[in-house]
Amino acid sequence: MKEIGYKEYGALLAAYAVSISALYLLGFWGAFQLNIMQYAALSDLVKLAAFPLAATFLLNLVGMVHQDLTLSASLPVGGGSESRIAKLVRRYAALISVLWMGACVLTILLVKLTCSPI
């Protein structure tokens, strides 16, 4: 299997950023019955995607550093993997995943059905 290089990751990241930005703009301005794509250029989409992606990256980085500083000594690698709770979660992981996804879909449906658009 061919290994994916940095150039391919960059292309995938750019496509992801542009698509996320376009979907965000369509979702936001669609509530006001405006087609924002008539007024936005590709460069606008890239700029609007950069801020949320950078914020997500920075917040994840802060969380990882905080976890490493506060929990690294109390949670060694593999520590707790044989506890009763860990065994229970591993046994029912598929069921937990299905229930979680079902709850997410049900929440979205309830919001869609009960909330009126702006």
CSV table of C-alpha atoms in Angstrom, one decimal:
chain,number,residue,atom,x,y,z
A,1,MET,CA,0.0,0.0,0.0
A,2,LYS,CA,1.3,3.4,-0.9
A,3,GLU,CA,2.1,5.7,2.0
A,4,ILE,CA,0.4,9.2,1.9
A,5,GLY,CA,2.9,12.0,2.0
A,6,TYR,CA,2.7,15.5,3.4
A,7,LYS,CA,1.6,17.0,0.1
A,8,GLU,CA,-1.5,14.8,0.0
A,9,TYR,CA,-2.3,15.6,3.6
A,10,GLY,CA,-2.2,19.3,2.8
A,11,ALA,CA,-4.5,18.8,-0.2
A,12,LEU,CA,-6.9,16.8,1.9
A,13,LEU,CA,-6.8,19.4,4.7
A,14,ALA,CA,-7.5,22.3,2.2
A,15,ALA,CA,-10.4,20.4,0.7
A,16,TYR,CA,-11.8,19.7,4.2
A,17,ALA,CA,-11.4,23.3,5.3
A,18,VAL,CA,-13.1,24.7,2.2
A,19,SER,CA,-16.0,22.3,2.4
A,20,ILE,CA,-16.5,22.9,6.1
A,21,SER,CA,-16.4,26.7,5.5
A,22,ALA,CA,-18.9,26.4,2.7
A,23,LEU,CA,-21.3,24.3,4.7
A,24,TYR,CA,-21.1,26.7,7.6
A,25,LEU,CA,-21.8,29.7,5.4
A,26,LEU,CA,-24.7,27.9,3.7
A,27,GLY,CA,-26.2,26.9,7.1
A,28,PHE,CA,-25.8,30.3,8.7
A,29,TRP,CA,-26.9,32.5,5.9
A,30,GLY,CA,-29.6,30.0,4.8
A,31,ALA,CA,-31.5,30.8,8.0
A,32,PHE,CA,-31.9,34.3,6.6
A,33,GLN,CA,-32.9,33.0,3.1
A,34,LEU,CA,-29.7,34.3,1.5
A,35,ASN,CA,-27.5,32.5,-0.9
A,36,ILE,CA,-24.1,33.7,0.3
A,37,MET,CA,-22.2,31.8,-2.4
A,38,GLN,CA,-23.3,34.6,-4.8
A,39,TYR,CA,-21.1,37.0,-2.9
A,40,ALA,CA,-18.3,34.8,-1.6
A,41,ALA,CA,-15.1,33.9,-3.5
A,42,LEU,CA,-12.9,30.8,-2.9
A,43,SER,CA,-10.4,33.0,-1.0
A,44,ASP,CA,-13.2,34.0,1.4
A,45,LEU,CA,-14.0,30.4,2.1
A,46,VAL,CA,-10.4,29.6,3.0
A,47,LYS,CA,-10.2,32.6,5.3
A,48,LEU,CA,-13.4,31.7,7.1
A,49,ALA,CA,-12.3,28.1,7.5
A,50,ALA,CA,-8.9,29.1,9.0
A,51,PHE,CA,-10.2,30.6,12.2
A,52,PRO,CA,-12.4,27.7,13.4
A,53,LEU,CA,-9.8,25.1,12.5
A,54,ALA,CA,-7.1,27.1,14.3
A,55,ALA,CA,-9.2,27.6,17.4
A,56,THR,CA,-10.0,23.8,17.5
A,57,PHE,CA,-6.3,23.0,17.1
A,58,LEU,CA,-5.3,25.4,19.8
A,59,LEU,CA,-7.9,24.3,22.3
A,60,ASN,CA,-7.0,20.6,21.7
A,61,LEU,CA,-3.3,21.5,22.2
A,62,VAL,CA,-4.1,23.3,25.5
A,63,GLY,CA,-6.1,20.3,26.7
A,64,MET,CA,-3.3,17.9,25.9
A,65,VAL,CA,-0.7,20.0,27.7
A,66,HIS,CA,-3.0,20.4,30.7
A,67,GLN,CA,-3.7,16.6,30.8
A,68,ASP,CA,0.0,15.9,30.5
A,69,LEU,CA,0.9,18.3,33.3
A,70,THR,CA,-1.8,17.2,35.7
A,71,LEU,CA,-2.6,13.5,35.1
A,72,SER,CA,0.5,12.0,33.7
A,73,ALA,CA,1.8,10.7,37.1
A,74,SER,CA,-1.5,9.4,38.3
A,75,LEU,CA,-2.5,7.5,35.1
A,76,PRO,CA,0.4,5.4,33.9
A,77,VAL,CA,0.1,3.7,30.5
A,78,GLY,CA,-2.2,0.8,30.7
A,79,GLY,CA,-3.1,1.6,34.3
A,80,GLY,CA,-6.7,0.8,35.0
A,81,SER,CA,-7.2,-1.2,31.9
A,82,GLU,CA,-8.1,-4.3,34.0
A,83,SER,CA,-10.5,-2.6,36.3
A,84,ARG,CA,-14.1,-3.7,36.5
A,85,ILE,CA,-15.4,-0.6,34.8
A,86,ALA,CA,-12.9,-0.9,31.9
A,87,LYS,CA,-13.8,-4.5,31.3
A,88,LEU,CA,-17.5,-3.6,31.4
A,89,VAL,CA,-17.0,-0.8,28.9
A,90,ARG,CA,-15.0,-3.0,26.6
A,91,ARG,CA,-17.6,-5.7,26.7
A,92,TYR,CA,-20.5,-3.4,25.8
A,93,ALA,CA,-18.6,-0.9,23.6
A,94,ALA,CA,-20.7,-1.7,20.5
A,95,LEU,CA,-23.9,-1.3,22.4
A,96,ILE,CA,-22.8,1.9,24.0
A,97,SER,CA,-21.8,3.3,20.6
A,98,VAL,CA,-25.2,2.4,19.0
A,99,LEU,CA,-27.0,3.9,22.0
A,100,TRP,CA,-24.9,7.1,21.8
A,101,MET,CA,-25.5,7.5,18.0
A,102,GLY,CA,-29.2,6.9,18.5
A,103,ALA,CA,-29.4,9.5,21.2
A,104,CYS,CA,-27.6,12.0,18.9
A,105,VAL,CA,-30.0,11.3,16.0
A,106,LEU,CA,-33.0,11.5,18.4
A,107,THR,CA,-31.8,14.8,19.8
A,108,ILE,CA,-31.3,16.3,16.3
A,109,LEU,CA,-34.8,15.1,15.3
A,110,LEU,CA,-36.4,16.6,18.4
A,111,VAL,CA,-34.7,19.9,17.8
A,112,LYS,CA,-35.7,19.9,14.2
A,113,LEU,CA,-39.4,19.1,15.0
A,114,THR,CA,-39.8,21.3,18.0
A,115,CYS,CA,-37.8,24.5,17.1
A,116,SER,CA,-39.1,26.9,14.5
A,117,PRO,CA,-36.7,28.5,12.1
A,118,ILE,CA,-35.6,32.1,12.6
